[in-house]
Short mmCIF file of C-alpha atoms in Angstrom, two decimals:
data_model
loop_
_atom_site.label_atom_id
_atom_site.label_comp_id
_atom_site.label_asym_id
_atom_site.label_seq_id
_atom_site.Cartn_x
_atom_site.Cartn_y
_atom_site.Cartn_z
CA UNK A 1150 -5.76 -22.18 15.19
CA UNK A 1151 -2.33 -23.73 15.56
CA UNK A 1152 -2.81 -25.75 12.36
CA UNK A 1153 -3.65 -22.59 10.42
CA UNK A 1154 -0.54 -20.86 11.75
CA UNK A 1155 1.57 -23.86 10.75
CA UNK A 1156 0.08 -23.84 7.27
CA UNK A 1157 0.71 -20.10 6.89
CA UNK A 1158 4.29 -20.60 8.07
CA UNK A 1159 4.78 -23.43 5.55
CA UNK A 1160 3.25 -21.30 2.77
CA UNK A 1161 5.40 -18.23 3.54
CA UNK A 1162 8.24 -19.21 1.14
CA UNK A 1163 5.67 -19.44 -1.66
CA UNK A 1164 4.11 -16.01 -1.12
CA UNK A 1165 5.20 -14.68 -4.52
CA UNK A 1166 3.77 -17.70 -6.35
CA UNK A 1167 0.53 -17.35 -4.39
CA UNK A 1168 0.43 -13.62 -5.18
CA UNK A 1169 0.99 -14.39 -8.87
CA UNK A 1170 -1.81 -16.95 -8.71
CA UNK A 1171 -4.15 -14.38 -7.19
CA UNK A 1172 -3.28 -11.78 -9.82
CA UNK A 1173 -3.74 -14.28 -12.65
CA UNK A 1174 -7.10 -15.30 -11.19
CA UNK A 1175 -8.16 -11.65 -10.99
CA UNK A 1176 -7.11 -11.02 -14.61
CA UNK A 1177 -8.88 -14.19 -15.74
CA UNK A 1178 -12.07 -13.13 -13.98
CA UNK A 1179 -11.95 -9.68 -15.57
CA UNK A 1180 -11.43 -11.10 -19.06
CA UNK A 1181 -14.23 -13.63 -18.50
CA UNK A 1182 -16.56 -10.81 -17.42
CA UNK A 1183 -15.64 -8.82 -20.53
CA UNK A 1184 -16.79 -11.55 -22.93
CA UNK A 1185 -20.56 -10.92 -22.50
CA UNK A 1186 -19.97 -7.19 -22.93
CA UNK A 1187 -18.10 -7.75 -26.18
CA UNK A 1188 -20.70 -10.25 -27.39
CA UNK A 1189 -23.43 -7.70 -26.60
CA UNK A 1190 -21.66 -5.09 -28.71
CA UNK A 1191 -21.33 -7.61 -31.52
CA UNK A 1192 -25.04 -8.42 -31.38
CA UNK A 1193 -25.93 -4.74 -31.21
CA UNK A 1194 -24.10 -4.15 -34.48
CA UNK A 1195 -25.96 -7.10 -36.05
CA UNK A 1196 -29.32 -5.72 -34.91
CA UNK A 1197 -28.42 -2.26 -36.19
CA UNK A 1198 -27.49 -3.81 -39.55
CA UNK A 1199 -23.99 -2.40 -39.35
CA UNK A 1200 -22.33 -5.51 -40.69
CA UNK A 1201 -19.30 -3.58 -41.94
CA UNK A 1202 -18.37 -2.89 -38.28
CA UNK A 1203 -18.51 -6.59 -37.32
CA UNK A 1204 -14.81 -7.28 -37.73
CA UNK A 1205 -13.65 -5.46 -34.59
CA UNK A 1206 -16.16 -7.00 -32.11
CA UNK A 1207 -15.59 -10.50 -33.51
CA UNK A 1208 -11.81 -10.12 -33.22
CA UNK A 1209 -12.18 -8.80 -29.66
CA UNK A 1210 -14.39 -11.75 -28.64
CA UNK A 1211 -11.93 -14.23 -30.16
CA UNK A 1212 -9.02 -12.50 -28.40
CA UNK A 1213 -10.92 -12.49 -25.10
CA UNK A 1214 -11.67 -16.22 -25.41
CA UNK A 1215 -8.03 -16.93 -26.27
CA UNK A 1216 -6.84 -14.83 -23.33
CA UNK A 1217 -9.24 -16.67 -21.02
CA UNK A 1218 -7.89 -20.03 -22.15
CA UNK A 1219 -4.28 -18.92 -21.73
CA UNK A 1220 -4.94 -17.40 -18.30
CA UNK A 1221 -6.74 -20.55 -17.14
CA UNK A 1222 -3.75 -22.64 -18.25
CA UNK A 1223 -1.34 -20.30 -16.44
CA UNK A 1224 -3.46 -20.38 -13.28
CA UNK A 1225 -3.54 -24.18 -13.32
CA UNK A 1226 0.20 -24.40 -13.92
CA UNK A 1227 1.13 -21.94 -11.15
CA UNK A 1228 -1.35 -23.46 -8.68
CA UNK A 1229 -0.27 -27.01 -9.49
CA UNK A 1230 3.45 -26.36 -9.15
CA UNK A 1231 2.99 -24.33 -5.96
CA UNK A 1232 0.75 -26.99 -4.42
CA UNK A 1233 3.23 -29.75 -5.32
CA UNK A 1234 6.10 -27.85 -3.69
CA UNK A 1235 3.98 -27.03 -0.64
CA UNK A 1236 2.89 -30.66 -0.21
CA UNK A 1237 6.48 -31.85 -0.58
CA UNK A 1238 7.53 -29.46 2.17
CA UNK A 1239 4.61 -30.60 4.33
CA UNK A 1240 5.55 -34.26 3.79
CA UNK A 1241 9.12 -33.49 4.80
CA UNK A 1242 7.85 -31.68 7.90
CA UNK A 1243 5.69 -34.65 8.91
CA UNK A 1244 8.51 -37.12 8.19
CA UNK A 1245 10.96 -35.11 10.31
CA UNK A 1246 8.39 -34.99 13.10
CA UNK A 1247 7.86 -38.76 12.97
CA UNK A 1248 11.61 -39.34 13.03
CA UNK A 1249 11.93 -37.17 16.14
CA UNK A 1250 9.38 -39.23 18.10
CA UNK A 1251 10.73 -41.75 20.61
CA UNK A 1252 10.94 -45.42 19.62
CA UNK A 1253 8.23 -46.30 22.13
CA UNK A 1254 5.70 -44.32 20.16
CA UNK A 1255 6.18 -46.57 17.13
CA UNK A 1256 5.84 -49.71 19.27
CA UNK A 1257 2.39 -48.80 20.60
CA UNK A 1258 -0.33 -51.38 19.86
CA UNK A 1259 -2.55 -50.46 16.90
CA UNK A 1260 -6.07 -49.20 17.33
CA UNK A 1261 -9.13 -50.70 15.70
CA UNK A 1262 -8.98 -48.69 12.48
CA UNK A 1263 -5.28 -49.30 12.00
CA UNK A 1264 -5.89 -53.01 12.53
CA UNK A 1265 -8.68 -53.04 9.97
CA UNK A 1266 -6.69 -51.08 7.40
CA UNK A 1267 -3.66 -53.35 7.75
CA UNK A 1268 -5.64 -56.59 7.86
CA UNK A 1269 -8.26 -55.80 5.22
CA UNK A 1270 -11.43 -57.80 4.69
CA UNK A 1271 -11.24 -61.58 4.49
CA UNK A 1272 -12.26 -63.07 1.17
CA UNK A 1273 -15.93 -63.94 1.15
CA UNK A 1274 -16.80 -61.75 4.14
CA UNK A 1275 -18.16 -58.25 4.36
CA UNK A 1276 -16.62 -55.26 6.09
CA UNK A 1277 -19.20 -55.67 8.84
CA UNK A 1278 -17.83 -59.15 9.55
CA UNK A 1279 -14.32 -57.70 9.81
CA UNK A 1280 -15.50 -54.99 12.22
CA UNK A 1281 -17.35 -57.50 14.39
CA UNK A 1282 -14.36 -59.82 14.37
CA UNK A 1283 -12.12 -56.94 15.40
CA UNK A 1284 -14.49 -55.84 18.16
CA UNK A 1285 -14.85 -59.39 19.48
CA UNK A 1286 -11.30 -60.71 19.48
CA UNK A 1287 -10.53 -64.42 19.74
CA UNK A 1288 -10.04 -65.78 23.28
CA UNK A 1289 -6.27 -65.76 22.90
CA UNK A 1290 -6.23 -61.97 22.49
CA UNK A 1291 -7.06 -59.88 25.51
CA UNK A 1292 -9.19 -56.76 25.09
CA UNK A 1293 -6.52 -54.76 26.91
CA UNK A 1294 -4.16 -55.36 23.98
CA UNK A 1295 -6.54 -53.43 21.74
CA UNK A 1296 -6.68 -50.30 23.88
#
């Protein structure tokens, strides 16, 4: 629950952008739901052989499709820029936290996964070989150093 509170606290400066994103998403959903209704009216006029009344439903469907495309672009733009700013703030928060840690924390011996990610697989061997080699260290390395 603490992580959620931290995320909400980090997102608080972006509440207006998030509100705008929610409103744009709601408008986009409403316009998307209106398209089948407009298409149904257009088809009803075709079935009723009222072809002289076709102009208005066709224009409305085209406008609804255009509005959907524009709203989807706006939603992507607002969400993308807000997410980029939020992630930048989160990175800064993590960096400041790492800088505040004592020096001894950074000098701790690495664990198995950190060792494997830094070392990488040896050419011509599989990842399983690297894991087994890491689990069974050479005689010069004590197992205590790994823990």
